[in-house]
Tab-separated table of C-alpha atoms in Angstrom:
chain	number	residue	atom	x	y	z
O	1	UNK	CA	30.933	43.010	-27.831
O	2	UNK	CA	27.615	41.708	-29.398
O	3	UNK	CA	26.240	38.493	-28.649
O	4	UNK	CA	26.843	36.416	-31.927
O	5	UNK	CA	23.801	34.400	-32.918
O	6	UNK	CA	23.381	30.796	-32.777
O	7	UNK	CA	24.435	29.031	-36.172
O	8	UNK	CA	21.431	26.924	-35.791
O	9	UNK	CA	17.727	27.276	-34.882
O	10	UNK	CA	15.985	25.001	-32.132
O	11	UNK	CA	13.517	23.900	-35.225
O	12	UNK	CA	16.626	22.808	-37.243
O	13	UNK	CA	17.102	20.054	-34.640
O	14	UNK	CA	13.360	18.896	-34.014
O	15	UNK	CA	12.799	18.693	-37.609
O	16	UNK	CA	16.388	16.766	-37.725
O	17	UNK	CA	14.674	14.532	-34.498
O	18	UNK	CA	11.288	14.204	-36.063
O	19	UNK	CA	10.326	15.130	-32.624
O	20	UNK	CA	8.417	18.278	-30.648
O	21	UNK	CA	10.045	20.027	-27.461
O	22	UNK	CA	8.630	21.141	-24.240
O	23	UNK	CA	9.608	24.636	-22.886
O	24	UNK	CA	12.326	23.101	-20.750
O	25	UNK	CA	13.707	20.921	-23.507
O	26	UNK	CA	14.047	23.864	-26.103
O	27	UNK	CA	15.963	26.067	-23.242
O	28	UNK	CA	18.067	23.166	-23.196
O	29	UNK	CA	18.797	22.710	-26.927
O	30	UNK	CA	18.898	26.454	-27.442
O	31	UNK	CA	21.947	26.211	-24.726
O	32	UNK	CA	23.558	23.668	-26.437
O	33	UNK	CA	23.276	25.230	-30.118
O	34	UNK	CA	25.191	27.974	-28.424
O	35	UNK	CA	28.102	25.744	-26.853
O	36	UNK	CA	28.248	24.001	-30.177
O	37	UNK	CA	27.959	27.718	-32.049
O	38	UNK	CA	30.728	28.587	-30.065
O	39	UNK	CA	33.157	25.733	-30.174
O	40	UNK	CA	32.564	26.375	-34.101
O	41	UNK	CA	33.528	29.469	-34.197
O	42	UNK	CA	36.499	28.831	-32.004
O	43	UNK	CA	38.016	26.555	-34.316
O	44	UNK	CA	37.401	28.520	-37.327
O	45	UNK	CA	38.610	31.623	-35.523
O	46	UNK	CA	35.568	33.241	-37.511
O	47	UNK	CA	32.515	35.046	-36.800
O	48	UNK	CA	30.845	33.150	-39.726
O	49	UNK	CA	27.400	35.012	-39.161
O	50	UNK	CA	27.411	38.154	-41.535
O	51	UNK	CA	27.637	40.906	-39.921
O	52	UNK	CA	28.858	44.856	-40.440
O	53	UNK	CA	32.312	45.345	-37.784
O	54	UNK	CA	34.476	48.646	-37.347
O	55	UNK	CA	38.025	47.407	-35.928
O	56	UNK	CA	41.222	48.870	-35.754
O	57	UNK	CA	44.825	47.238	-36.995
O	58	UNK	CA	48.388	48.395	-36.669
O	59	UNK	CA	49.467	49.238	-40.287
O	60	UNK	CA	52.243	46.840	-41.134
O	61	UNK	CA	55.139	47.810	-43.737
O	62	UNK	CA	55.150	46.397	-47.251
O	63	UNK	CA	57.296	46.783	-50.233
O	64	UNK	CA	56.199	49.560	-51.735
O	65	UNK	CA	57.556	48.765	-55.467
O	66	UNK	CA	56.076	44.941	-55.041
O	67	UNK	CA	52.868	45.846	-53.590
O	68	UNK	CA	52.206	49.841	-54.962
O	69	UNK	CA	51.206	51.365	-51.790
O	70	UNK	CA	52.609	52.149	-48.419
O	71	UNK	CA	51.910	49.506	-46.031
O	72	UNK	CA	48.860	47.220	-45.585
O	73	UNK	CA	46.388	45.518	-43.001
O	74	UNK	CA	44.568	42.045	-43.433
O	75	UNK	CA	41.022	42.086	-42.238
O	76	UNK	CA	40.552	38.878	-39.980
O	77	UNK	CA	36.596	38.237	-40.992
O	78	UNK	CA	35.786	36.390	-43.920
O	79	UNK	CA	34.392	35.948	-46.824
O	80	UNK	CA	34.423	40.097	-46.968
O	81	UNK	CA	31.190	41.718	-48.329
O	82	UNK	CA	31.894	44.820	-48.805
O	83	UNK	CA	34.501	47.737	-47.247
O	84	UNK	CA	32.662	50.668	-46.103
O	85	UNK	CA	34.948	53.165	-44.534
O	86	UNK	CA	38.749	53.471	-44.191
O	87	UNK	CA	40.640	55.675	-41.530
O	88	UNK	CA	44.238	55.962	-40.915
O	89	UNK	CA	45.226	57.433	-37.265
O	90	UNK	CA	40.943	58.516	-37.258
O	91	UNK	CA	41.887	60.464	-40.274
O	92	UNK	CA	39.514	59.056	-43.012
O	93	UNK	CA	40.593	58.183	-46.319
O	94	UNK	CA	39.619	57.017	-49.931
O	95	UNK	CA	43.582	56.422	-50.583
O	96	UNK	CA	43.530	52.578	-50.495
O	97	UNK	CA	42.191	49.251	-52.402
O	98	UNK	CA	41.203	45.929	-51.670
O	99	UNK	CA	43.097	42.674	-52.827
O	100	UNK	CA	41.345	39.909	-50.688
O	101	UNK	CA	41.158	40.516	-47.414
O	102	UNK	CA	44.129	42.757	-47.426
O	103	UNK	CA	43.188	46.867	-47.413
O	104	UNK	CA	46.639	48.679	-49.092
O	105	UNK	CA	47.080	52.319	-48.452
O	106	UNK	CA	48.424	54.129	-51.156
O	107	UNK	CA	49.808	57.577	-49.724
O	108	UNK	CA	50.994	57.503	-46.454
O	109	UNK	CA	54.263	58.569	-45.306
O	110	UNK	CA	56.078	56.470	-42.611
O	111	UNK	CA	58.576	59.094	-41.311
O	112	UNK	CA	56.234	61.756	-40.735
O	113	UNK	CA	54.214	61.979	-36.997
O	114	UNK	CA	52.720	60.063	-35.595
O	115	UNK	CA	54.058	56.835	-37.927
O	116	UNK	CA	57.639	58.051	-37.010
O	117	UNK	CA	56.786	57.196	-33.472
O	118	UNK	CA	54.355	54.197	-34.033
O	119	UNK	CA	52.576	52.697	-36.751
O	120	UNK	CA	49.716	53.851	-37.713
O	121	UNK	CA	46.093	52.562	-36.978
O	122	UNK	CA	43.945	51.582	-39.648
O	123	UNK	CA	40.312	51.119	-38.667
O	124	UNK	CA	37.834	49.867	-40.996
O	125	UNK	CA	34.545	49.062	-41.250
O	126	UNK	CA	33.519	46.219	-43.465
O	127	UNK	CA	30.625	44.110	-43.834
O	128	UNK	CA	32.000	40.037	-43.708
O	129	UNK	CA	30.633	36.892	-43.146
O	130	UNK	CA	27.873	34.636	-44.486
O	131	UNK	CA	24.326	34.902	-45.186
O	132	UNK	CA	22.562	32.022	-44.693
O	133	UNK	CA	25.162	30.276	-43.213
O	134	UNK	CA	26.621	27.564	-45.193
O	135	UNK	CA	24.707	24.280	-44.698
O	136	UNK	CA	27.928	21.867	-43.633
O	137	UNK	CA	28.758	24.353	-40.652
O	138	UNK	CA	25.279	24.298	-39.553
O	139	UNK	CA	25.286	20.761	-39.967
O	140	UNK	CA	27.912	20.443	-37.840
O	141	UNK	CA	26.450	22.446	-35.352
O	142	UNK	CA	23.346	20.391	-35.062
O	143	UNK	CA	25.452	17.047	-35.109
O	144	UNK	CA	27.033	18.177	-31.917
O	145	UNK	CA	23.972	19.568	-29.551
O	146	UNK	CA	22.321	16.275	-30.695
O	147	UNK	CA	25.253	14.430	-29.464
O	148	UNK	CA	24.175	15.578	-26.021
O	149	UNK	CA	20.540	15.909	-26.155
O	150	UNK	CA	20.117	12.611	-26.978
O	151	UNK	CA	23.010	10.390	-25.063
O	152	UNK	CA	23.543	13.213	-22.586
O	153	UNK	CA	25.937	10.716	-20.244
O	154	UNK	CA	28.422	9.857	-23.397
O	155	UNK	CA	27.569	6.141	-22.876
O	156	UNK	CA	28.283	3.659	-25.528
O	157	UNK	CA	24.924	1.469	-25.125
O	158	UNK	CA	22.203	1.055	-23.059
O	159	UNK	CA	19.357	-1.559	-22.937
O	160	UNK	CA	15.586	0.396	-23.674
O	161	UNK	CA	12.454	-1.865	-23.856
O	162	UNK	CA	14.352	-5.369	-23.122
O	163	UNK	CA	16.648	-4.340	-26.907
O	164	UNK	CA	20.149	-2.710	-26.729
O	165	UNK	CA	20.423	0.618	-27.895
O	166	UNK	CA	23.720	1.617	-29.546
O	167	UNK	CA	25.378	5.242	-29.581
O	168	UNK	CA	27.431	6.845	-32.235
O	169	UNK	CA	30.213	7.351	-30.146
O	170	UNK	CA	34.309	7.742	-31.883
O	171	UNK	CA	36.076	4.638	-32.339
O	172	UNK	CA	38.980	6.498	-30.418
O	173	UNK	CA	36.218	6.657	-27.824
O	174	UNK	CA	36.506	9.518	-26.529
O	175	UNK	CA	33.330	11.866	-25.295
O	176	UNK	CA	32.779	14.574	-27.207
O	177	UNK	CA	29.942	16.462	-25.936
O	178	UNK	CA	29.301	19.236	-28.045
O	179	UNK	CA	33.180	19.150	-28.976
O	180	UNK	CA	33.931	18.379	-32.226
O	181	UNK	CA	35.041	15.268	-33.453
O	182	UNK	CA	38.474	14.845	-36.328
O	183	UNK	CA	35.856	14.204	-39.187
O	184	UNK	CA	34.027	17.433	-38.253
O	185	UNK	CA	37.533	19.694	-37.949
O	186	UNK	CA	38.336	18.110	-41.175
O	187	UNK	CA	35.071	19.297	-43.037
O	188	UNK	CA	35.674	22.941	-41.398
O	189	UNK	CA	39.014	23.407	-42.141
O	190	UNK	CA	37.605	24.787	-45.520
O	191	UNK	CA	36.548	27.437	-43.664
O	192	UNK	CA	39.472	28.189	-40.979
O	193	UNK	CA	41.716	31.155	-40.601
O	194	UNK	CA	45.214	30.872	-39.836
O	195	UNK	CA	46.574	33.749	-39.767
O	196	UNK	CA	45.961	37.805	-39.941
O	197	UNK	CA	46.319	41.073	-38.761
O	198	UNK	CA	45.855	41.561	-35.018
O	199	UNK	CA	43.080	43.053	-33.629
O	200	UNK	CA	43.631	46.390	-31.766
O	201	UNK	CA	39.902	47.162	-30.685
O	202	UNK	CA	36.625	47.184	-31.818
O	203	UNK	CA	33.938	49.830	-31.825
């Protein structure tokens, strides 16, 4: 599986700190724009950078007088770009449509081999995600690696120059780290899946 990109850039957070890094200080925030990147995308349960997939979903059955077509699969990745290619048990096909993020097969036949043994599998290969990414999630991401870059023990004050410094820290007071705090999960729950098709594989 490819190694997703980071959702922010190391110059995103010096120009956010008004501030150059050293080689050693950029390793560190590039490490913890990934952690953040990736506690992101774990809570959207997206991919969120755009990218072109091929992945393979059990066909599920539908109503086929409600729905006009055989059975269905739900692609998990959004916002979708654009469907490229459509196979059904590695048998391509130009038999379906698009209604959101759900692909609809017209002509298949669910008693004939192999579907009278299994469902079939549906792989697709689609082109989802977003390009640049949306500024609020890469906000979000930056709010969280500077969390730790700049209060790295999760204290609530300390005393610099003879004057008391004061950290942003939740009133529930809990240390976040590069977690995310109930304010951010409410601004990304715009953007969160919760539910689809399961993945089989991908290629």
């Amino acid at each position: 599986m490819a190694v997703l990109p980071s959702l922010a850039t190391v110059a995103d957070l010096a120009a956010l700190l008004g501030r150059t890094f050293t080689t050693d200080q950029e390793q560190q925030a590039q490490a913890l724009l990934d952690q953040a990147s990736s506690v992101v995308r774990g809570y959207i349960r997206q991919d969120i950078t755009q990218a072109t997939t091929t992945d393979t979903f059990t066909m599920r059955r539908v109503d086929p007088v409600l729905h006009r077509c055989s059975g269905m699969v739900t692609l998990p990745q959004r916002p979708i770009v654009d469907v490229l290619n459509v196979s059904v048990d590695s048998a391509a096909t130009s038999d379906w449509w698009q209604d959101g993020s759900d692909i609809l097969v017209r002509g298949w036949t669910w008693d004939a081999p192999s579907a009278a043994h299994r469902p079939p599998q549906v792989t697709v290969t689609y082109t989802h995600g977003w390009d640049p990414v949306p500024g609020d999630i890469q906000a979000i991401v930056i709010q969280a690696a500077n969390r730790v870059l700049v209060n790295p023990s999760q204290i609530r004050s300390e005393a610099v120059g003879g004057e008391t410094v004061t950290y942003l820290i939740p009133s529930s007071g809990e240390a976040l780290g590069v977690l995310l705090s109930k304010t951010e999960m409410r601004v990304l729950d715009r953007y969160r899946r919760t539910a689809g098709s399961m993945q089989v594989r991908s290629h």
